[in-house]
Short mmCIF file of C-alpha atoms in Angstrom, two decimals:
data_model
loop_
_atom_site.label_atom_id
_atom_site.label_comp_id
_atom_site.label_asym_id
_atom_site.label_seq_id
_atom_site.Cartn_x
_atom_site.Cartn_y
_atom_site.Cartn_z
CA UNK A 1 -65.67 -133.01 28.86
CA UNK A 2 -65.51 -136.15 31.34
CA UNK A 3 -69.15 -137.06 30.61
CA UNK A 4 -68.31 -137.20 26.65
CA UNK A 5 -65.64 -139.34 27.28
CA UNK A 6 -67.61 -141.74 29.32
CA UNK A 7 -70.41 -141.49 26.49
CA UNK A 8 -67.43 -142.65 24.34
CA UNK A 9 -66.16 -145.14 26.01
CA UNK A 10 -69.59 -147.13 26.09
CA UNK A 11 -68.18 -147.80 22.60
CA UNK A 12 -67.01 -150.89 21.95
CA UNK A 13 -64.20 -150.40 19.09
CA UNK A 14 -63.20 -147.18 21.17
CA UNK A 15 -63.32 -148.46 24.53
CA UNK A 16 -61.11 -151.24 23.01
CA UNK A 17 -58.11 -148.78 21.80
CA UNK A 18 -58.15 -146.91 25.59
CA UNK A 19 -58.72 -149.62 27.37
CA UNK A 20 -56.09 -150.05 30.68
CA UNK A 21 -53.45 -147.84 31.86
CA UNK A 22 -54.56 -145.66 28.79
CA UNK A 23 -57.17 -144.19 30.43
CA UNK A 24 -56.88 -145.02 33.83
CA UNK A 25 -60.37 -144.17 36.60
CA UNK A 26 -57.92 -141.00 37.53
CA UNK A 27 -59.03 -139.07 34.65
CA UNK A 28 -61.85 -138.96 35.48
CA UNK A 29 -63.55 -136.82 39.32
CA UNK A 30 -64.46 -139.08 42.10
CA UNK A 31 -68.52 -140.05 41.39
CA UNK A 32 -67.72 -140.34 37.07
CA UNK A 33 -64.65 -142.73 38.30
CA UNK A 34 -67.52 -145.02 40.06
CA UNK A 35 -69.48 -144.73 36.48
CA UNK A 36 -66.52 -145.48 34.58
CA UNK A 37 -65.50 -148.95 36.73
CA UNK A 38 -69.20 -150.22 36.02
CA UNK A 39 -68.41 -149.55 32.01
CA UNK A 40 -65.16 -151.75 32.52
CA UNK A 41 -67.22 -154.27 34.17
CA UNK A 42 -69.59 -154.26 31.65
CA UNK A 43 -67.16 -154.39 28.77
CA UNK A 44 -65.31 -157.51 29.93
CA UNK A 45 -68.44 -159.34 30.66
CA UNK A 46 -70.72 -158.52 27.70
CA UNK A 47 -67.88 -158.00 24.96
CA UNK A 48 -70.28 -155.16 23.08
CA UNK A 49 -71.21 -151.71 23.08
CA UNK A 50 -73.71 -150.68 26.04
CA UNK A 51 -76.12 -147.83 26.43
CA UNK A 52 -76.26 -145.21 29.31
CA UNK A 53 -79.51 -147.05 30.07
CA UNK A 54 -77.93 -150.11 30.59
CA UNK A 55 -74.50 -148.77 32.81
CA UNK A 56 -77.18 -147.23 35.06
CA UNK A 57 -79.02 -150.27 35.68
CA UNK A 58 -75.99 -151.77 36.04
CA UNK A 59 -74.54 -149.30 38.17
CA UNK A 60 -77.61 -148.88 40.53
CA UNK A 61 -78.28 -153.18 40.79
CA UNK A 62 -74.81 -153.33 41.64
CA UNK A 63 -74.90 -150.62 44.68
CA UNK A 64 -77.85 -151.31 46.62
CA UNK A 65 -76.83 -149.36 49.59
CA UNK A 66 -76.83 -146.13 48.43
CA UNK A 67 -78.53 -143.67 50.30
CA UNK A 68 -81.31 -142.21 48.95
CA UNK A 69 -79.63 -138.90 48.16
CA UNK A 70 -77.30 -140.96 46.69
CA UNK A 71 -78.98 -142.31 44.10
CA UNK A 72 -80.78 -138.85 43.16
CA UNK A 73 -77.22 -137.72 43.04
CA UNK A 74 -76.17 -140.21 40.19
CA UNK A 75 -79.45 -140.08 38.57
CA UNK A 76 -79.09 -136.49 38.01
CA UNK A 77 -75.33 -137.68 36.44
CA UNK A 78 -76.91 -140.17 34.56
CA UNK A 79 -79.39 -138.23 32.71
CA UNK A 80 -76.52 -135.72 32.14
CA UNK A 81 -74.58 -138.32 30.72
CA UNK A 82 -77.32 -139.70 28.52
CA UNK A 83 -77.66 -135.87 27.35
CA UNK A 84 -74.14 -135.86 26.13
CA UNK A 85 -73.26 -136.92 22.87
CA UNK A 86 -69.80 -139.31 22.09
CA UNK A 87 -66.85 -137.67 20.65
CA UNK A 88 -65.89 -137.78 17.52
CA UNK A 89 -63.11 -140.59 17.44
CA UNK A 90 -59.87 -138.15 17.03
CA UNK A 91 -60.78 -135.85 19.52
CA UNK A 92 -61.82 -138.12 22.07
CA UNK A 93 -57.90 -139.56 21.04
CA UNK A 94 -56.64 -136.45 21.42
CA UNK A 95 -58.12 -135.34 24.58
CA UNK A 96 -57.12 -138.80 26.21
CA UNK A 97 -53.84 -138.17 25.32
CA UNK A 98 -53.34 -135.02 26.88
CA UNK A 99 -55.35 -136.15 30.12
CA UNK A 100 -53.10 -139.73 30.62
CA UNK A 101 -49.46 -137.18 29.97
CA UNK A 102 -50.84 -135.01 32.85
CA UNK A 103 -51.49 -138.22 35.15
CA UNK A 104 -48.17 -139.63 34.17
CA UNK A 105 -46.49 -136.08 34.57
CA UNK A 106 -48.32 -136.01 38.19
CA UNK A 107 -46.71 -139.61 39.14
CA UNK A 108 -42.86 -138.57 37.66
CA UNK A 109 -43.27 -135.37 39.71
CA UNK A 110 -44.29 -136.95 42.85
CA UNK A 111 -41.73 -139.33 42.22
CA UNK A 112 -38.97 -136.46 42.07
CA UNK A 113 -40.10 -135.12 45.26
CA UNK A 114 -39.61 -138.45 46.59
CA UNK A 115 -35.66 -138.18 45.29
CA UNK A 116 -35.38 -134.68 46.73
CA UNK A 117 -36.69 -135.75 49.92
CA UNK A 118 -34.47 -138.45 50.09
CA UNK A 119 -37.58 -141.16 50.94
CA UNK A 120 -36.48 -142.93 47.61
CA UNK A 121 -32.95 -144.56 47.25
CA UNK A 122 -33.01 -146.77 44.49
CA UNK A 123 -34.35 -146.02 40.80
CA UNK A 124 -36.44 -148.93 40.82
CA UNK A 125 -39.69 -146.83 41.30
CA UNK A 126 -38.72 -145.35 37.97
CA UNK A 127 -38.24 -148.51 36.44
CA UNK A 128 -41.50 -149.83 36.82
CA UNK A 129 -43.13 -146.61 36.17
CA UNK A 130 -41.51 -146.34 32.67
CA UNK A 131 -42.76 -150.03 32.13
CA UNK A 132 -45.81 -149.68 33.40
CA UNK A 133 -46.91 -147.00 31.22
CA UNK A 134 -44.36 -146.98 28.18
CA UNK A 135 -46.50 -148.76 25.93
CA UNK A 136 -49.72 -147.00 26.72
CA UNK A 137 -47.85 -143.53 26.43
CA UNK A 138 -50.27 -142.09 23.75
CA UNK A 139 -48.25 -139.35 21.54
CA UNK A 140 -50.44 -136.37 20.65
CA UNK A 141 -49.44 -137.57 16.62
CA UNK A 142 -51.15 -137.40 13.55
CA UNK A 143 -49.27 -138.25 10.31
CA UNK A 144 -50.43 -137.66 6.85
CA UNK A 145 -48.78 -141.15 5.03
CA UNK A 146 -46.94 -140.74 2.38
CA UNK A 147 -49.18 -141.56 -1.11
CA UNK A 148 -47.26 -144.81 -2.21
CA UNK A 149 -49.49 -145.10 -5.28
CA UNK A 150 -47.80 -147.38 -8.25
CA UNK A 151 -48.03 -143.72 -10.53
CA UNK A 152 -45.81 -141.56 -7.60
CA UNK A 153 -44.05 -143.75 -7.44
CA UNK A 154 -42.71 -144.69 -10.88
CA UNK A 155 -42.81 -140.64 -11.35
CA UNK A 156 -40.79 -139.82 -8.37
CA UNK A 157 -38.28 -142.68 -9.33
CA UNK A 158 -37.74 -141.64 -12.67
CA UNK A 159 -34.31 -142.69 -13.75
CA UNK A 160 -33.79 -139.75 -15.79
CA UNK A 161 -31.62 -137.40 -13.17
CA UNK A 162 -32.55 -133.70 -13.50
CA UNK A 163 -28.61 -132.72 -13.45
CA UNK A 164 -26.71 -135.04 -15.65
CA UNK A 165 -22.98 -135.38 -15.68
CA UNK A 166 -20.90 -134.03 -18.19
CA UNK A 167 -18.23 -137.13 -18.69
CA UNK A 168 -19.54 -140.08 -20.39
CA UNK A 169 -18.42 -143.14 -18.83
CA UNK A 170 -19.59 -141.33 -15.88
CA UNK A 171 -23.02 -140.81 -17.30
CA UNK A 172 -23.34 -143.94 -18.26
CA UNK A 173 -23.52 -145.17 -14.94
CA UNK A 174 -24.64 -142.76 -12.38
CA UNK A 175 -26.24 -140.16 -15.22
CA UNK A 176 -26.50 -137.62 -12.75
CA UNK A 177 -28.22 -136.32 -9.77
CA UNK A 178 -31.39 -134.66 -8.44
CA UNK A 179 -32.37 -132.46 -5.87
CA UNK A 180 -32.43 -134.14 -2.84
CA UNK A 181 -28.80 -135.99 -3.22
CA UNK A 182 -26.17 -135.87 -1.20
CA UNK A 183 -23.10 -136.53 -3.17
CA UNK A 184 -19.67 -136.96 -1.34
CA UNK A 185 -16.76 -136.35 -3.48
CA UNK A 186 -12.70 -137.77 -1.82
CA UNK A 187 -9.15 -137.40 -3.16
CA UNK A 188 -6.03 -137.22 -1.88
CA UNK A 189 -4.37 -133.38 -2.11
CA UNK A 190 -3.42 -132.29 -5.46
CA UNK A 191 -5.35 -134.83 -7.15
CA UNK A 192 -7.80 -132.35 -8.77
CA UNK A 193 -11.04 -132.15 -6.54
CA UNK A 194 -11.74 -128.30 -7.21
CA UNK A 195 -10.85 -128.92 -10.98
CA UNK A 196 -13.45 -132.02 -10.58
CA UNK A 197 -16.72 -129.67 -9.32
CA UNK A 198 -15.74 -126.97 -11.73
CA UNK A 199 -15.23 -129.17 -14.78
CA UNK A 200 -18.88 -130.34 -13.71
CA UNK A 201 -20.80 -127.43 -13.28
CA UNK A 202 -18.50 -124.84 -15.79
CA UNK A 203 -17.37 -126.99 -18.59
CA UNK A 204 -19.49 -127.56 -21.86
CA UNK A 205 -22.45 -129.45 -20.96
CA UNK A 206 -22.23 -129.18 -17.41
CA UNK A 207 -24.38 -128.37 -14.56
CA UNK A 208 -24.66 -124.81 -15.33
CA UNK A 209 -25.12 -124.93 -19.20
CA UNK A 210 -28.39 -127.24 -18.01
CA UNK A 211 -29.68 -124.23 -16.32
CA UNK A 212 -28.88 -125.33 -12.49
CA UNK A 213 -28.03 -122.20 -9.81
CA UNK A 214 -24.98 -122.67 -8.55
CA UNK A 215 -23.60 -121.74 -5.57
CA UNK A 216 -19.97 -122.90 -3.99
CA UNK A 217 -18.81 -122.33 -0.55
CA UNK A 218 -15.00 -122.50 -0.26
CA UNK A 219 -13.49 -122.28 2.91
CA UNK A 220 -9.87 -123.99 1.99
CA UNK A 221 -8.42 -121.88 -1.04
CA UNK A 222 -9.29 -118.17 -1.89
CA UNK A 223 -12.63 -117.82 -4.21
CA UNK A 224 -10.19 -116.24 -6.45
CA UNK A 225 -8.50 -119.19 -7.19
CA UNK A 226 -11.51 -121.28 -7.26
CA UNK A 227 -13.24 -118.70 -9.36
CA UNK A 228 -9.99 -119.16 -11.92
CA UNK A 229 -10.92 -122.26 -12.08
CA UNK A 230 -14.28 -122.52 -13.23
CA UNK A 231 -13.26 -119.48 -15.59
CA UNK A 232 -10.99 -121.80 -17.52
CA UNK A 233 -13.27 -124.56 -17.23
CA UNK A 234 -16.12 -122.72 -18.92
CA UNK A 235 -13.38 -121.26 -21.28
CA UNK A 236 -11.49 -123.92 -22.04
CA UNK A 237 -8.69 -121.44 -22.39
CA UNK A 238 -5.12 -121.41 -20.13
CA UNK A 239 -5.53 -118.28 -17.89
CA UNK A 240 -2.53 -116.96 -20.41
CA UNK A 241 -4.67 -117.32 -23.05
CA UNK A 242 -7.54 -115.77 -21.16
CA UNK A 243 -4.93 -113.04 -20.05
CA UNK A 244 -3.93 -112.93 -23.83
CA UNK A 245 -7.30 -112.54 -25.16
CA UNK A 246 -10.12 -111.64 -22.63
CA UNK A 247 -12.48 -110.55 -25.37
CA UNK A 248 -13.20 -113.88 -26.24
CA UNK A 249 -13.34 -115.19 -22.86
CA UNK A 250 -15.74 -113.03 -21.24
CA UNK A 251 -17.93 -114.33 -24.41
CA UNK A 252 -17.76 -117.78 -23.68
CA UNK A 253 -17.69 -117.16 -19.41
CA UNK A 254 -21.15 -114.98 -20.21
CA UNK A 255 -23.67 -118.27 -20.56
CA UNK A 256 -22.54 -120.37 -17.13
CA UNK A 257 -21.39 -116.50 -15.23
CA UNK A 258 -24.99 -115.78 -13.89
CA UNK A 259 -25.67 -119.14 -13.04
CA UNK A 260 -22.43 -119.24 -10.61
CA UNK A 261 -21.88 -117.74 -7.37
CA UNK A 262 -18.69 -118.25 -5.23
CA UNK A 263 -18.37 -117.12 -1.67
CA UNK A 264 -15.72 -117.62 0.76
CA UNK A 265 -17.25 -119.09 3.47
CA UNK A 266 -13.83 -119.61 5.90
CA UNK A 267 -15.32 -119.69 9.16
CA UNK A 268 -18.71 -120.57 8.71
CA UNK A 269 -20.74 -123.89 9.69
CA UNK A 270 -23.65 -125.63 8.05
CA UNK A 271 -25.77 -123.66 9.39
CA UNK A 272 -25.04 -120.99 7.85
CA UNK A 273 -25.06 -122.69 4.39
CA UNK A 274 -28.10 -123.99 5.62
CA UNK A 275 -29.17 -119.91 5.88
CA UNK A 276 -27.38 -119.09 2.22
CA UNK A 277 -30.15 -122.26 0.78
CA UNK A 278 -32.96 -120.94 2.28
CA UNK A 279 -32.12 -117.29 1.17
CA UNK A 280 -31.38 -117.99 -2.52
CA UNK A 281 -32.98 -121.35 -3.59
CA UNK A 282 -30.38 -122.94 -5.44
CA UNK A 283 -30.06 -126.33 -7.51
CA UNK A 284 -26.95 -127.03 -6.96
CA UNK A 285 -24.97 -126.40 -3.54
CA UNK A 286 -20.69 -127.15 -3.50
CA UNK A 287 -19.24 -127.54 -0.03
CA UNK A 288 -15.60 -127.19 -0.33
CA UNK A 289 -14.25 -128.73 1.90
CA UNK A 290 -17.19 -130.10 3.67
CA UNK A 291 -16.06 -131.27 6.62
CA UNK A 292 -14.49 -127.31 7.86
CA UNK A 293 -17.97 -126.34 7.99
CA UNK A 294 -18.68 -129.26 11.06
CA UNK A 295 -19.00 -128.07 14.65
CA UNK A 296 -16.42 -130.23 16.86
CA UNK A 297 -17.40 -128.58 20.20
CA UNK A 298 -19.89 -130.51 21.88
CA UNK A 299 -18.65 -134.35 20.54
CA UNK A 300 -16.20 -136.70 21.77
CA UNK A 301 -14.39 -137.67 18.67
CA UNK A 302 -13.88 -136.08 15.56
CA UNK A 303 -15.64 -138.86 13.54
CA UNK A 304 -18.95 -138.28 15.74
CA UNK A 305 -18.70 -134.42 14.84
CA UNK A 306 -18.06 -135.13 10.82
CA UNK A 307 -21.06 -137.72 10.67
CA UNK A 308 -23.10 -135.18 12.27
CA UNK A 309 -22.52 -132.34 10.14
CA UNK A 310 -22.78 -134.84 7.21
CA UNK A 311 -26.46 -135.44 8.66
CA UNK A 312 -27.44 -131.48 8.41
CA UNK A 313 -25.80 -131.70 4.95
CA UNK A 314 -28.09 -134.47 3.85
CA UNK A 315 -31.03 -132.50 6.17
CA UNK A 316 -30.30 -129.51 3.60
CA UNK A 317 -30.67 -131.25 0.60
CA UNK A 318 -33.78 -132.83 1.40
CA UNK A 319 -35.44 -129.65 3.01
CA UNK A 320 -34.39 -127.04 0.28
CA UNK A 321 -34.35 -128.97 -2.40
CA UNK A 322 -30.94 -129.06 -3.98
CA UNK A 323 -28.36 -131.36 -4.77
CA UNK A 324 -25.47 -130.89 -2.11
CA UNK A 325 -21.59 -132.04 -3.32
CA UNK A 326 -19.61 -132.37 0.26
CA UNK A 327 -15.88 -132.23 -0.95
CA UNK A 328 -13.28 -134.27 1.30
CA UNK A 329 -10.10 -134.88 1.88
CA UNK A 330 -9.00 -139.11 1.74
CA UNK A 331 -6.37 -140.29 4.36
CA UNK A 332 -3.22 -141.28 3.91
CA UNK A 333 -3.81 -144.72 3.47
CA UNK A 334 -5.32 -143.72 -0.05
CA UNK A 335 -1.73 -142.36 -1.04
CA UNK A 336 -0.59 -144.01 -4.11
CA UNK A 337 -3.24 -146.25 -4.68
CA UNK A 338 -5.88 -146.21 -7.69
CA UNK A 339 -8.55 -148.54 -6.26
CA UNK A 340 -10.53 -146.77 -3.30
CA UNK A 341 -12.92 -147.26 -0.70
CA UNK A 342 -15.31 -145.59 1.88
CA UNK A 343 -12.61 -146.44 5.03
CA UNK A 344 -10.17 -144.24 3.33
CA UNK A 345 -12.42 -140.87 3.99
CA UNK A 346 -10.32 -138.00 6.15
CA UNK A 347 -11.52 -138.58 9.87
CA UNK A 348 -14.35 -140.51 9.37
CA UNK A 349 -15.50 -143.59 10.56
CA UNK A 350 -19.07 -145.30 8.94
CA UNK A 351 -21.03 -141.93 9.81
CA UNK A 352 -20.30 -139.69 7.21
CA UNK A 353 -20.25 -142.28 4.18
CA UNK A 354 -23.86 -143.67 5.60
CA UNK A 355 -25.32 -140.56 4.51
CA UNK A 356 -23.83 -140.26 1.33
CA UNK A 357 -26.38 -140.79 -2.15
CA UNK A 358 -23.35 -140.93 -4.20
CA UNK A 359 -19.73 -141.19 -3.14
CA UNK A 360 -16.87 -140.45 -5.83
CA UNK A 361 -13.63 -140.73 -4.63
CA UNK A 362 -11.09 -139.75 -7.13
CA UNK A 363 -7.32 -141.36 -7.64
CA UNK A 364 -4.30 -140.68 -9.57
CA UNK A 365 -1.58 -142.92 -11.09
CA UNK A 366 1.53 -143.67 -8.57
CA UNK A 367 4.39 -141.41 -9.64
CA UNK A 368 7.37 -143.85 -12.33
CA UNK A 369 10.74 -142.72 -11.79
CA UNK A 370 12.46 -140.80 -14.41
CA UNK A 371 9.11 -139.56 -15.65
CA UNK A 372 8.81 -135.24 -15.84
CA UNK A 373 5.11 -135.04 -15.68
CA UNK A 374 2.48 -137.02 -13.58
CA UNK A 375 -0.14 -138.75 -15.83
CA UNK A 376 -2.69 -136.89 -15.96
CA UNK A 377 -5.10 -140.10 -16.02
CA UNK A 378 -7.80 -140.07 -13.08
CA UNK A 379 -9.86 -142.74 -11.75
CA UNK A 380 -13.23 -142.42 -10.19
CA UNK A 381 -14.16 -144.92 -7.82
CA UNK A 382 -17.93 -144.92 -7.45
CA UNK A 383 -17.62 -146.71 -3.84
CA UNK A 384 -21.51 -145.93 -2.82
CA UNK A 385 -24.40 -145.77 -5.09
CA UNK A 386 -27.79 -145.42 -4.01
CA UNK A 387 -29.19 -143.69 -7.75
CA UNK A 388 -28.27 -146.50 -10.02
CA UNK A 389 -26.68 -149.08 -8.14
CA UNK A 390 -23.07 -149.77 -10.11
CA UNK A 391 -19.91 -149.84 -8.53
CA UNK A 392 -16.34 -149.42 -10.30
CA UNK A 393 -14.37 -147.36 -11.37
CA UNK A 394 -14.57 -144.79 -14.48
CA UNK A 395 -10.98 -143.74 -15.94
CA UNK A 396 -10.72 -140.10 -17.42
CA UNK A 397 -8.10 -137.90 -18.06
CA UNK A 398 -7.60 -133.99 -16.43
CA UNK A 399 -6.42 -131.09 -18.27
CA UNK A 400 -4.93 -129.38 -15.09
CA UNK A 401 -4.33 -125.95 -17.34
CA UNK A 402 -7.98 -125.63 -17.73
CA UNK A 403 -9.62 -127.97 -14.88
CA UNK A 404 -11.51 -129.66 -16.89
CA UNK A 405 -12.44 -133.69 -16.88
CA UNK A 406 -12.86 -135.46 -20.31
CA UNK A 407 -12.93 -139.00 -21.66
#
């Protein structure tokens, strides 16, 4: 193997890409090391690829002392070498690599021994080391690149989302989403965020009546109560009406039924939804609430824990290919107020709304005095926007009998 990679390394253009500490003369056994310093010398004075022919004529005019066993000794290694043929340009890479980790490996080792031993006291040794060799660290890598041809690209930026949404103004501006998306949905409590993912997947033209697989993960109210939900949202019936009539419900519940599953998933963490994706494939994936599926053990703040778990969110989405909605509580400073933004997201920091495709964070109308019923007028803030780009805010109006959105 070490007389192939002094074959290839009479190379020019390969001898130029390992040159240096990337393939130091300890590679290489003590009489091939000799051979190897003459190719060095050759290469930095003659600036071109040389033969085996010429390194040992170099090699021998340059060491006249040799003994005469000596020379018979490298002659034999010479004709060996001339015998050999180069390697092919990726193995030769790949080999180099793994030879240069072991040296390195070798020289942190010894190093460590030095520590144990107590015959090093400062990590300046290190230092160097790490600077010495961190730019001629050679990864054992091969990436396929990603085809960036003007045609993939136009198709796999297709503005026409897969999943559409089912309230105008809102389709007007984000249309909808693909598989892929993370999509972070915020409101304040009892503003209407479980009525807001079933309106979208149960209602009349929603994700379900498109033919998506749906699956929710509630781990906040009871998947009976969710599930009554989306069965009035696919209805459009009160649940006394439904109670009053459930002939005519279970007729229009049969086309988006199939296409929804609900599991109570109190307890769980993401990777167990991760688990539930891989098992059952589906289009669409609703986390509610997203952030009681994050992990806090381990982090220092709560923030660093919720931007995590919004990471293996995203991770999902991409990997399985579904669109993942990660429901959210908003802070208190959102009380009362109509106009939204990212800051206002329930223990979070910047980590969990970087990750975020689409971010909808949903508002209500401050409370008048002397009025019986809050407005049932909502306002989606579209605060982050990486699918179309628009900001603002889209007003509709929630029938809270049977959770659904219109406008």
């Amino acid at each position: 193997m070490e007389l192939s990679l002094i074959r290839s390394l009479m190379d020019r253009e390969f001898y130029d890409e390992h040159r240096g500490s990337r393939c130091p003369d300890r590679l290489f056994s003590k009489d091939v090391r000799k051979i190897k310093q003459t190719i060095d010398t050759a290469m930095d004075r003659y600036e071109r690829t040389v033969t085996p022919d010429e390194i040992e004529a170099l090699f021998m005019a340059n060491n006249p002392t040799m003994t005469t066993a000596q020379k018979q000794a490298f002659a034999s290694l010479f004709s060996s070498i001339k015998r050999e043929q180069p390697m092919g340009g990726d193995v030769a890479q790949e080999v180099l690599s793994k030879l240069f980790q072991q040296v390195i490996g070798e020289d942190i080792a010894n190093l460590g021994f030095d520590y144990v031993n107590g015959d090093k006291s400062s990590l300046e040794p290190l230092r160097q080391m790490l600077e010495q060799y961190g730019d001629d660290f050679t990864p054992n890598l091969k990436i396929e690149w990603d085809d960036i041809e003007l045609e993939t690209l136009l198709d796999r930026n297709d503005l026409e989302a897969r999943w559409t949404f089912n309230i105008p103004p809102l389709t007007l501006r984000v249309e909808g989403v693909n598989a892929g998306h993370l999509i972070e949905v915020g409101a304040r409590p009892n503003t209407g965020k479980t009525s807001f993912h079933a309106s979208l997947i149960a209602s009349p033209g929603g994700f379900a009546h498109q033919g998506a697989n749906c699956i929710i993960l509630c781990n906040e109210e009871g998947y009976h109560r969710v599930g009554a939900r989306y069965l009035t949202a696919a209805t459009g019936m009160t649940m006394q009406e439904i109670k009053a009539n459930p002939s005519k419900a279970r007729d229009l519940y049969a086309p988006v039924k199939e296409r929804i599953k609900i599991k109570d998933a109190t307890g769980r963490d993401m990777a167990w939804v991760e688990s539930i994706c891989k098992a059952y494939k589906p289009d669409i994936v609703l986390l509610d609430m997203g952030d009681k599926f994050a992990k806090t053990g381990g982090f220092a703040r709560p923030d660093e824990a919720l931007k995590a778990n919004a990471i293996h969110a995203r991770m999902i989405a991409k990997q399985h290919e579904c669109a993942v909605f990660y429901m959210s509580q908003l802070s208190a400073e959102a009380e009362g107020k109509v106009i939204l933004n990212q800051s206002m997201m329930e223990g979070s920091r910047t980590g969990k709304a970087a990750e975020a495709d689409l971010m909808v964070l949903i508002a209500k109308n401050p409370p008048v005095q002397g009025q019986d019923e809050e407005s049932p007028e909502r306002h989606m803030n579209i605060v982050k926007n990486k699918l179309t780009g628009w900001h603002g805010d889209v007003t509709c109006m929630l029938d809270y009998r049977t959770a659904r959105y219109t406008a």
